[in-house]
Short mmCIF file of C-alpha atoms in Angstrom, two decimals:
data_model
loop_
_atom_site.label_atom_id
_atom_site.label_comp_id
_atom_site.label_asym_id
_atom_site.label_seq_id
_atom_site.Cartn_x
_atom_site.Cartn_y
_atom_site.Cartn_z
CA MET A 236 21.06 15.95 -8.97
CA ASN A 237 21.17 15.04 -5.36
CA PRO A 238 17.81 13.33 -4.65
CA GLU A 239 19.59 11.08 -1.78
CA SER A 240 20.72 13.85 0.61
CA SER A 241 19.92 12.85 4.14
CA SER A 242 17.78 15.72 5.24
CA THR A 243 14.17 14.21 5.42
CA PRO A 244 13.03 10.64 6.62
CA THR A 245 11.92 9.76 3.35
CA GLN A 246 15.24 10.72 1.70
CA ARG A 247 16.92 8.80 4.42
CA LEU A 248 14.79 5.74 3.58
CA ILE A 249 15.74 5.88 0.00
CA SER A 250 19.39 6.23 0.60
CA ARG A 251 19.20 2.97 2.44
CA ALA A 252 17.20 1.22 -0.06
CA THR A 253 18.47 -0.85 -3.13
CA LEU A 254 17.89 0.74 -6.57
CA VAL A 255 15.86 -1.90 -8.60
CA SER A 256 15.32 0.06 -11.91
CA GLN A 257 15.23 3.32 -13.29
CA GLY A 258 12.62 4.70 -15.74
CA ALA A 259 12.37 7.98 -17.50
CA GLU A 260 9.63 9.10 -14.77
CA ALA A 261 10.75 7.44 -11.63
CA LYS A 262 13.42 5.31 -9.88
CA VAL A 263 12.32 2.31 -8.36
CA TYR A 264 13.90 0.74 -4.93
CA LYS A 265 13.42 -2.12 -2.68
CA GLY A 266 13.50 -0.95 0.76
CA GLU A 267 12.28 -1.43 4.46
CA LEU A 268 9.78 0.92 5.98
CA HIS A 269 9.10 -0.76 9.27
CA PRO A 270 12.06 -2.26 11.10
CA PRO A 271 11.93 -5.56 13.13
CA PRO A 272 11.63 -5.03 16.87
CA ILE A 273 14.85 -4.27 19.04
CA TYR A 274 12.91 -5.22 22.17
CA PRO A 275 12.28 -7.70 23.01
CA VAL A 276 15.04 -9.32 21.23
CA PRO A 277 13.79 -10.96 18.02
CA SER A 278 12.06 -14.38 18.74
CA GLY A 279 12.56 -15.74 15.17
CA ASN A 280 9.16 -15.46 14.39
CA ARG A 281 8.56 -13.98 11.05
CA ASP A 282 7.73 -10.27 11.51
CA HIS A 283 5.18 -9.42 8.61
CA ASP A 284 5.33 -5.69 9.12
CA SER A 285 8.94 -5.61 8.29
CA GLU A 286 8.65 -7.00 4.97
CA PRO A 287 10.15 -5.29 2.03
CA VAL A 288 8.53 -2.41 0.12
CA LEU A 289 8.70 -1.13 -3.37
CA ILE A 290 9.60 2.51 -3.38
CA LYS A 291 8.84 4.48 -6.52
CA TYR A 292 10.63 7.89 -6.34
CA ARG A 293 9.56 10.30 -9.10
CA PHE A 294 12.61 12.40 -8.93
CA HIS A 295 13.15 16.08 -9.83
CA LYS A 296 12.92 16.66 -13.48
CA GLN A 297 15.81 19.22 -14.18
CA TYR A 298 14.06 19.94 -17.65
CA ARG A 299 10.86 21.12 -16.15
CA HIS A 300 10.05 24.52 -14.58
CA PRO A 301 10.50 23.91 -10.81
CA THR A 302 6.89 24.91 -9.68
CA LEU A 303 5.44 22.97 -12.52
CA ASP A 304 7.39 19.87 -11.55
CA ALA A 305 6.56 19.93 -7.93
CA SER A 306 2.94 20.30 -8.67
CA LEU A 307 3.23 17.75 -11.63
CA THR A 308 4.81 15.16 -9.33
CA LYS A 309 2.27 15.56 -6.44
CA SER A 310 -0.53 14.87 -8.77
CA ARG A 311 0.96 11.98 -10.57
CA VAL A 312 1.68 10.35 -7.16
CA ALA A 313 -1.65 11.22 -5.63
CA GLY A 314 -3.25 10.10 -8.79
CA GLU A 315 -1.69 6.72 -8.79
CA ALA A 316 -2.35 6.27 -5.01
CA ARG A 317 -6.01 6.97 -5.64
CA ALA A 318 -5.99 4.63 -8.56
CA ILE A 319 -4.59 1.82 -6.53
CA GLY A 320 -7.04 2.65 -3.66
CA ARG A 321 -10.10 2.42 -5.83
CA CYS A 322 -8.99 -0.96 -7.18
CA LEU A 323 -8.44 -2.33 -3.85
CA ARG A 324 -12.14 -1.45 -2.82
CA ALA A 325 -13.17 -3.14 -6.03
CA GLY A 326 -11.61 -6.32 -5.20
CA VAL A 327 -8.77 -5.94 -8.08
CA ASN A 328 -5.38 -7.67 -7.43
CA VAL A 329 -3.05 -4.85 -6.90
CA PRO A 330 -0.39 -4.09 -4.49
CA GLY A 331 -1.26 -2.52 -1.08
CA ILE A 332 -0.05 1.08 -0.49
CA ARG A 333 2.37 1.40 2.39
CA MET A 334 3.43 4.94 2.24
CA VAL A 335 2.63 8.16 0.37
CA ASP A 336 4.91 11.44 0.82
CA LEU A 337 3.53 13.82 -1.75
CA GLN A 338 6.44 16.38 -0.74
CA GLU A 339 9.35 13.97 -1.88
CA GLY A 340 7.23 12.42 -4.84
CA VAL A 341 7.43 8.84 -3.22
CA LEU A 342 5.00 6.07 -3.28
CA ALA A 343 5.92 2.94 -1.24
CA ILE A 344 3.77 -0.26 -2.14
CA GLU A 345 3.67 -3.76 -1.02
CA TRP A 346 6.59 -5.74 -2.47
CA ILE A 347 5.29 -8.33 -4.96
CA ASN A 348 7.52 -11.47 -5.23
CA GLY A 349 7.31 -12.97 -8.46
CA LYS A 350 7.88 -12.19 -12.27
CA SER A 351 6.34 -9.92 -14.78
CA VAL A 352 3.93 -11.82 -17.27
CA ARG A 353 6.13 -10.36 -19.94
CA PHE A 354 9.10 -12.34 -18.56
CA LEU A 355 7.04 -15.40 -17.99
CA LEU A 356 5.81 -15.52 -21.38
CA GLY A 357 9.21 -15.24 -22.93
CA GLY A 358 9.29 -11.72 -24.17
CA GLY A 359 11.75 -9.69 -26.46
CA ALA A 360 14.29 -7.28 -25.16
CA GLU A 361 13.52 -5.46 -21.93
CA GLY A 362 12.79 -1.69 -22.37
CA GLU A 363 13.87 -0.30 -19.06
CA GLU A 364 17.38 -0.44 -17.76
CA GLU A 365 17.28 -3.11 -15.03
CA VAL A 366 20.09 -2.34 -12.42
CA ASP A 367 19.61 -5.52 -10.61
CA GLU A 368 16.94 -8.36 -10.70
CA VAL A 369 16.03 -8.62 -7.10
CA HIS A 370 12.50 -10.19 -7.86
CA GLY A 371 11.39 -13.02 -5.71
CA ASP A 372 12.28 -16.71 -5.55
CA VAL A 373 12.54 -17.82 -8.90
CA VAL A 374 16.16 -18.12 -10.20
CA GLU A 375 17.13 -15.79 -13.02
CA SER A 376 18.36 -17.71 -15.97
CA GLU A 377 19.18 -14.95 -18.35
CA GLU A 378 22.65 -16.20 -18.96
CA THR A 379 21.66 -19.53 -20.17
CA ASP A 380 19.72 -20.42 -23.31
CA GLU A 381 16.13 -19.89 -22.07
CA ALA A 382 14.67 -22.02 -24.83
CA GLU A 383 14.73 -25.15 -22.96
CA GLU A 384 13.99 -23.57 -19.45
CA ASP A 385 10.32 -23.06 -18.96
CA PRO A 386 10.00 -19.82 -17.14
CA LEU A 387 6.74 -20.90 -15.68
CA LYS A 388 8.16 -23.68 -13.75
CA GLY A 389 7.07 -23.69 -10.31
CA TYR A 390 3.91 -21.41 -10.95
CA ASN A 391 1.54 -24.30 -11.44
CA ILE A 392 -0.18 -22.68 -14.16
CA THR A 393 -0.56 -22.49 -18.02
CA GLN A 394 -0.18 -19.63 -20.39
CA ASP A 395 -3.74 -19.70 -20.93
CA ASP A 396 -4.59 -19.63 -17.25
CA ILE A 397 -2.62 -16.49 -16.89
CA MET A 398 -4.63 -15.08 -19.76
CA GLN A 399 -7.74 -15.71 -18.02
CA LEU A 400 -6.57 -14.25 -15.05
CA ILE A 401 -5.72 -11.13 -16.77
CA GLY A 402 -8.95 -10.80 -18.52
CA THR A 403 -10.75 -11.25 -15.05
CA GLU A 404 -8.84 -8.66 -13.36
CA ILE A 405 -8.87 -6.14 -16.09
CA ALA A 406 -12.93 -6.47 -16.35
CA LYS A 407 -13.21 -6.09 -12.55
CA MET A 408 -11.09 -2.92 -12.93
CA HIS A 409 -13.28 -1.52 -15.86
CA GLU A 410 -16.35 -2.56 -13.88
CA ALA A 411 -15.08 -0.01 -11.33
CA ASP A 412 -14.61 2.79 -13.96
CA ILE A 413 -10.86 2.68 -13.56
CA ILE A 414 -8.71 3.02 -16.80
CA HIS A 415 -5.15 1.68 -16.43
CA GLY A 416 -3.65 3.73 -19.04
CA ASP A 417 -0.66 1.49 -19.76
CA LEU A 418 -1.76 -1.98 -20.09
CA THR A 419 1.47 -4.04 -21.07
CA THR A 420 2.74 -7.50 -20.00
CA SER A 421 5.29 -5.65 -17.97
CA ASN A 422 2.72 -4.12 -15.89
CA MET A 423 1.36 -7.51 -14.72
CA MET A 424 3.07 -9.60 -12.27
CA LEU A 425 2.49 -13.21 -11.10
CA ARG A 426 2.95 -14.31 -7.44
CA PRO A 427 4.24 -17.96 -7.03
CA PRO A 428 1.69 -20.00 -5.27
CA SER A 429 2.11 -20.21 -1.48
CA ALA A 430 1.56 -24.02 -1.53
CA PRO A 431 1.97 -26.77 -4.08
CA ASP A 432 -1.97 -27.08 -4.13
CA LYS A 433 -2.53 -23.38 -4.66
CA SER A 434 -2.40 -21.46 -7.79
CA SER A 435 -0.36 -18.27 -8.66
CA GLU A 436 -1.93 -15.02 -8.28
CA LEU A 437 -2.18 -12.00 -10.80
CA VAL A 438 -1.22 -8.67 -9.54
CA LEU A 439 -1.72 -5.46 -11.66
CA ILE A 440 0.95 -2.86 -11.17
CA ASP A 441 1.97 0.71 -12.33
CA PHE A 442 -0.95 2.96 -12.02
CA GLY A 443 0.91 6.13 -12.94
CA LEU A 444 -1.20 6.91 -16.09
CA ALA A 445 -4.56 5.65 -14.61
CA TYR A 446 -7.73 7.54 -14.41
CA THR A 447 -11.41 7.18 -13.94
CA SER A 448 -13.84 6.99 -16.88
CA THR A 449 -17.16 5.51 -17.42
CA LEU A 450 -16.72 5.78 -21.19
CA VAL A 451 -16.86 2.63 -23.28
CA GLU A 452 -14.30 4.26 -25.41
CA ASP A 453 -11.85 4.50 -22.80
CA LYS A 454 -12.18 0.91 -21.77
CA ALA A 455 -11.85 -0.21 -25.40
CA VAL A 456 -8.69 1.65 -25.90
CA ASP A 457 -7.37 0.35 -22.60
CA LEU A 458 -7.82 -3.20 -24.07
CA TYR A 459 -6.40 -2.23 -27.38
CA VAL A 460 -3.33 -0.97 -25.78
CA LEU A 461 -2.80 -4.33 -24.51
CA GLU A 462 -3.62 -6.24 -27.69
CA ARG A 463 -0.95 -4.14 -29.46
CA ALA A 464 1.42 -4.71 -26.51
CA PHE A 465 1.11 -8.51 -26.96
CA ALA A 466 1.37 -8.48 -30.51
CA SER A 467 4.60 -6.37 -30.28
CA THR A 468 6.16 -8.12 -27.44
CA HIS A 469 5.24 -11.69 -27.57
CA PRO A 470 5.18 -13.37 -31.13
CA ALA A 471 2.21 -15.28 -32.38
CA SER A 472 0.17 -14.23 -29.40
CA GLU A 473 -3.20 -13.64 -31.03
CA PRO A 474 -4.65 -16.92 -29.55
CA LEU A 475 -3.40 -15.93 -26.14
CA PHE A 476 -5.04 -12.40 -26.47
CA ALA A 477 -8.18 -14.11 -27.51
CA SER A 478 -8.17 -15.94 -24.06
CA VAL A 479 -7.95 -12.67 -22.30
CA LEU A 480 -10.94 -11.35 -24.01
CA LYS A 481 -12.89 -14.50 -23.40
CA ALA A 482 -11.97 -14.13 -19.65
CA TYR A 483 -13.08 -10.27 -19.79
CA GLU A 484 -16.40 -11.16 -21.52
CA ARG A 485 -17.18 -13.62 -18.93
CA GLN A 486 -16.52 -11.30 -15.77
CA ALA A 487 -18.04 -8.17 -17.63
CA GLY A 488 -21.26 -9.66 -18.57
CA LYS A 489 -23.68 -7.38 -20.06
CA ASP A 490 -21.18 -4.61 -20.44
CA TRP A 491 -19.16 -6.74 -23.03
CA LYS A 492 -21.17 -6.20 -26.03
CA ALA A 493 -20.68 -2.47 -26.12
CA ILE A 494 -17.26 -2.63 -25.24
CA SER A 495 -16.42 -5.43 -27.80
CA ARG A 496 -18.06 -3.41 -30.52
CA ARG A 497 -16.09 -0.32 -29.71
CA LEU A 498 -12.84 -2.44 -29.75
CA ASP A 499 -13.47 -3.27 -33.19
CA ASP A 500 -13.98 0.37 -34.29
CA VAL A 501 -10.72 1.20 -32.41
CA ARG A 502 -8.91 -1.46 -34.25
CA LEU A 503 -10.06 0.05 -37.55
CA ARG A 504 -8.68 3.19 -36.37
CA GLY A 505 -5.27 2.09 -35.47
CA ARG A 506 -2.12 3.39 -37.12
CA LYS A 507 -1.56 3.03 -40.69
CA ARG A 508 -5.30 1.60 -41.26
CA SER A 509 -6.56 4.07 -43.64
CA MET A 510 -8.35 2.66 -46.62
CA VAL A 511 -7.19 5.78 -48.42
CA GLY A 512 -4.60 5.37 -51.05
CA MET B 239 5.59 -4.16 24.73
CA GLU B 240 7.67 -4.03 21.49
CA SER B 241 10.11 -1.40 20.67
CA PHE B 242 11.45 -0.51 17.38
CA HIS B 243 14.13 1.92 16.01
CA TYR B 244 13.30 3.71 12.82
CA SER B 245 16.45 4.61 11.51
CA GLN B 246 15.01 7.28 8.95
CA PHE B 247 13.38 9.30 11.65
CA SER B 248 15.23 12.13 13.25
CA GLN B 249 16.53 11.07 16.84
CA GLU B 250 13.59 12.77 18.70
CA TYR B 251 11.21 10.57 17.38
CA SER B 252 13.15 7.50 16.27
CA ASN B 253 11.98 4.97 18.90
CA VAL B 254 8.47 3.72 18.90
CA HIS B 255 7.07 1.75 21.54
CA ILE B 256 3.84 -0.18 21.31
CA ALA B 257 2.06 -2.09 24.08
CA LEU B 258 -1.42 -4.03 24.08
CA PHE B 259 -3.25 -4.05 27.32
CA THR B 260 -6.23 -6.37 27.78
CA ASN B 261 -8.76 -6.51 30.62
CA VAL B 262 -8.54 -2.71 31.30
CA THR B 263 -10.33 -1.56 34.33
CA ASN B 264 -9.52 2.07 34.75
CA ALA B 265 -10.52 3.35 31.11
CA THR B 266 -13.02 5.99 32.44
CA GLU B 267 -10.40 7.27 34.94
CA LEU B 268 -7.74 7.45 32.15
CA ARG B 269 -9.90 9.32 29.92
CA ASN B 270 -10.49 11.75 32.56
CA ARG B 271 -6.96 12.05 33.44
CA LEU B 272 -6.22 12.96 29.70
CA VAL B 273 -8.74 15.63 29.51
CA GLN B 274 -7.67 17.17 32.88
CA ALA B 275 -3.76 17.12 31.95
CA SER B 276 -4.46 19.07 28.80
CA THR B 277 -5.88 21.84 30.93
CA MET B 278 -3.75 21.70 33.99
CA SER B 279 -1.24 24.47 34.40
CA GLY B 280 2.31 25.04 35.93
CA PRO B 281 4.88 22.17 36.95
CA GLU B 282 2.08 20.12 38.13
CA GLY B 283 0.45 20.11 34.64
CA ASP B 284 3.69 19.41 33.12
CA ALA B 285 4.26 16.21 35.24
CA GLU B 286 0.79 15.05 34.51
CA ARG B 287 1.30 15.44 30.69
CA GLN B 288 4.43 13.84 30.86
CA ALA B 289 3.02 10.69 32.79
CA VAL B 290 0.24 10.43 30.15
CA ASP B 291 2.47 11.30 27.08
CA PHE B 292 1.32 8.33 24.96
CA ALA B 293 -1.28 7.61 22.34
CA PHE B 294 -4.08 5.61 23.89
CA ILE B 295 -5.94 3.68 21.18
CA ASP B 296 -8.95 1.43 21.38
CA ALA B 297 -7.65 -1.76 20.24
CA THR B 298 -11.05 -3.10 19.00
CA LEU B 299 -10.58 -0.74 16.07
CA ILE B 300 -7.00 -1.72 14.97
CA CYS B 301 -6.61 -4.57 12.18
CA SER B 302 -3.06 -5.31 12.97
CA THR B 303 0.34 -3.84 14.01
CA LEU B 304 0.82 -2.83 10.31
CA HIS B 305 -2.33 -0.81 10.53
CA LEU B 306 -1.04 1.02 13.52
CA LYS B 307 2.34 1.33 12.22
CA SER B 308 1.11 2.99 9.14
CA ALA B 309 -0.67 5.66 11.17
CA ILE B 310 2.46 6.00 13.13
CA LEU B 311 4.61 6.51 10.17
CA ASN B 312 2.27 9.34 8.86
CA SER B 313 2.50 11.08 12.05
CA VAL B 314 6.24 11.09 12.23
CA LEU B 315 6.33 12.27 8.70
CA ALA B 316 4.01 15.14 9.34
CA GLN B 317 5.89 16.15 12.27
CA ALA B 318 9.09 16.24 10.20
CA GLN B 319 7.44 18.21 7.66
CA GLY B 320 5.89 20.64 10.21
CA ALA B 321 2.55 19.72 8.97
CA LEU B 322 0.80 18.28 12.13
CA ARG B 323 -3.05 18.58 12.10
CA THR B 324 -3.34 18.23 15.67
CA LYS B 325 -1.37 19.09 18.88
CA THR B 326 1.22 16.41 19.28
CA VAL B 327 2.62 13.34 17.31
CA HIS B 328 0.76 11.15 19.40
CA SER B 329 -2.61 12.70 18.99
CA GLU B 330 -1.94 12.68 15.34
CA ILE B 331 -1.75 8.86 15.28
CA LEU B 332 -5.51 9.09 16.49
CA TRP B 333 -6.29 11.46 13.46
CA ASN B 334 -4.41 9.41 11.15
CA LEU B 335 -6.45 6.30 12.07
CA ASN B 336 -9.77 7.92 11.19
CA PRO B 337 -10.90 8.23 7.71
CA THR B 338 -12.24 11.73 8.01
CA ASN B 339 -10.59 15.10 8.72
CA ASN B 340 -12.51 15.73 11.94
CA ILE B 341 -10.12 15.57 14.94
CA SER B 342 -12.79 15.33 17.64
CA GLU B 343 -14.51 12.35 15.90
CA ALA B 344 -10.99 10.74 15.65
CA ILE B 345 -10.31 11.08 19.30
CA ARG B 346 -13.91 10.00 20.15
CA ARG B 347 -13.80 6.93 17.98
CA TYR B 348 -10.18 5.70 18.12
CA GLY B 349 -9.15 7.18 21.80
CA VAL B 350 -9.97 5.58 25.06
CA SER B 351 -13.52 5.90 26.34
CA SER B 352 -15.47 4.45 29.31
CA SER B 353 -16.34 1.32 27.32
CA THR B 354 -12.75 0.68 26.50
CA THR B 355 -11.48 -2.80 27.67
CA SER B 356 -8.52 -3.38 25.32
CA LEU B 357 -6.00 -0.54 24.74
CA LEU B 358 -3.24 -0.09 22.46
CA VAL B 359 -0.50 2.39 24.14
CA VAL B 360 1.97 4.08 21.71
CA ARG B 361 5.04 6.19 22.88
CA ILE B 362 7.16 7.84 20.13
CA GLY B 363 10.41 9.26 21.48
CA ARG B 364 14.19 9.35 21.74
CA PRO B 365 16.25 6.21 22.01
CA GLY B 366 16.34 5.21 25.61
CA ASP B 367 15.55 2.19 27.87
CA PRO B 368 12.56 0.24 26.79
CA ALA B 369 11.96 -1.19 30.30
CA THR B 370 11.59 2.43 31.60
CA VAL B 371 8.72 3.09 29.17
CA GLN B 372 7.03 -0.11 29.75
CA MET B 373 6.92 0.85 33.48
CA GLN B 374 5.78 4.29 32.56
CA MET B 375 2.90 2.58 30.85
CA SER B 376 1.98 0.16 33.32
CA ALA B 377 2.02 2.93 35.73
CA VAL B 378 -0.91 4.46 34.18
CA VAL B 379 -2.90 1.62 32.54
CA SER B 380 -4.63 -0.98 34.80
CA GLY B 381 -4.79 -3.99 32.98
CA ASP B 382 -3.00 -7.10 31.55
CA LEU B 383 0.13 -6.29 29.50
CA SER B 384 -0.48 -8.82 26.52
CA PRO B 385 1.71 -9.64 23.32
CA THR B 386 0.54 -7.75 20.21
CA SER B 387 -0.13 -11.11 18.47
CA ARG B 388 -3.49 -11.15 20.57
CA LEU B 389 -4.51 -8.13 18.51
CA ALA B 390 -5.91 -10.56 15.85
CA GLY B 391 -8.57 -11.94 18.21
CA ILE B 392 -9.61 -8.44 19.27
CA THR B 393 -10.46 -6.72 16.19
CA ASP B 394 -14.10 -5.77 15.73
CA TRP B 395 -14.11 -5.96 11.96
CA ALA B 396 -17.83 -5.01 11.68
CA ARG B 397 -17.04 -1.51 13.33
CA VAL B 398 -13.99 -1.25 11.24
CA LYS B 399 -15.80 -1.81 8.08
CA LYS B 400 -18.50 0.61 8.96
CA TYR B 401 -16.08 3.38 9.70
CA TYR B 402 -14.30 2.77 6.55
CA LYS B 403 -17.39 2.11 4.53
CA ILE B 404 -16.57 -0.98 3.43
CA LEU B 405 -20.08 -2.13 2.62
CA GLN B 406 -20.12 -5.08 0.36
CA GLN B 407 -18.34 -8.25 0.75
CA ILE B 408 -15.38 -8.36 -1.61
CA ASP B 409 -14.41 -12.00 -1.49
CA ALA B 410 -16.74 -14.78 -1.12
CA ASP B 411 -14.28 -16.68 1.19
CA PRO B 412 -14.48 -14.90 4.53
CA GLN B 413 -10.93 -15.30 5.43
CA LYS B 414 -9.71 -13.79 2.20
CA ASP B 415 -12.52 -11.07 2.56
CA ILE B 416 -10.82 -10.08 5.92
CA GLN B 417 -7.46 -9.94 4.19
CA ARG B 418 -8.96 -7.71 1.72
CA VAL B 419 -10.61 -5.39 4.18
CA HIS B 420 -7.22 -5.47 6.05
CA GLU B 421 -5.47 -4.26 2.81
CA ILE B 422 -7.95 -1.54 2.13
CA VAL B 423 -7.66 -0.10 5.61
CA VAL B 424 -3.87 -0.15 5.81
CA SER B 425 -3.82 1.40 2.29
CA SER B 426 -6.28 4.03 3.20
CA VAL B 427 -4.48 4.99 6.30
CA SER B 428 -1.05 5.11 4.42
CA MET B 429 -2.66 7.35 1.60
CA LYS B 430 -4.62 9.69 4.01
CA SER B 431 -2.61 12.65 2.72
CA VAL B 432 -4.25 11.99 -0.79
CA ILE B 433 -7.62 10.97 -0.31
CA VAL B 434 -8.85 13.17 2.66
#
């Protein structure tokens, strides 16, 4: 597998970027898309255009038929980009898109400084192989005993506030008929506040499995996936998730009743829930 | 004028020069010159085309330098993939700025016209002396060369929103709303290959 050979601009971009993590589907890098100016000589003013980007590279899968692989990769990248685009127009907090290269299977999005909600709530073992923690400003303290160190320090926010932000963002997303498809606390990030009097901002990420649907069923399932993720990753989190739903209800208004009923149905359906002996 | 070196692009297109001209007085002449240059033949035609080998963009429709650079990035990528929709990498920038597929519409909306008073001029080319490029630009545009930071005060947000069909207000706070609009526009340009 030689994904980083230097023949195309995007491949060269990746070869100069830093690998952040690798999943089954894609490799994620931190890189620079737009360089700072060479002329006039940099004045020391912060050049916002040359801020880092997150590069998601859906590498070639050897186990797939090449034609199918090419076509699948393109449609996944396209689907993710479109979902993010729709979210932006609907006012949902998601990272902005900085580059799409369908040919190479690459999506570059705005780099979000901060940590995942999973990390901030103190989760279990990390699922994905982390090559290097290069997220934001908050100091990594994996080596020391985390029981005393509050991961939320510096964020000016309580766990309950985070839950409310989550509920609100998901409700906005569902209002626009966008289903995330993989709602977990690893797919939500918190941006630290820009000033001491400001609050943190929640950002939804990873729209690789997202799609459009008006169905109450799909929205209820989306929420259920999150509920199960909460239960399995963060012990004793039922009251937290309840806050999520409360905030969702507030944002969703009249749509809540139908979704709430469906959610109850979906819960009953869940694994090993049969009342049959 | 600012110059950038994109190390990921091939040599021929690795240097990008961006200049903002305000109080432009020869917009109509410039437009006519561009139209003429495209049809002129022989060495005279070549010389003319060389003299105006830039992208001329109406600055009031550009939200930020990031917005412009996103369109530039798409254009150079298309060039590298042999997938240009227009004749040159410079005209491709105009096409990338426009939300639809229509090339004439893109040039009409985002290119220089008789009503243009603020112009962004872009050259994509080989590494070379930026001062020379700046001179070539100033030879063609009659206006005041200004720092690109002035762009913030020039953008006509109402027109931008109209072309990008951003009809409703997204955020109650007007400053935050502009930020949201900016993000939608930059993202839309970046994902043009997917949505249009």
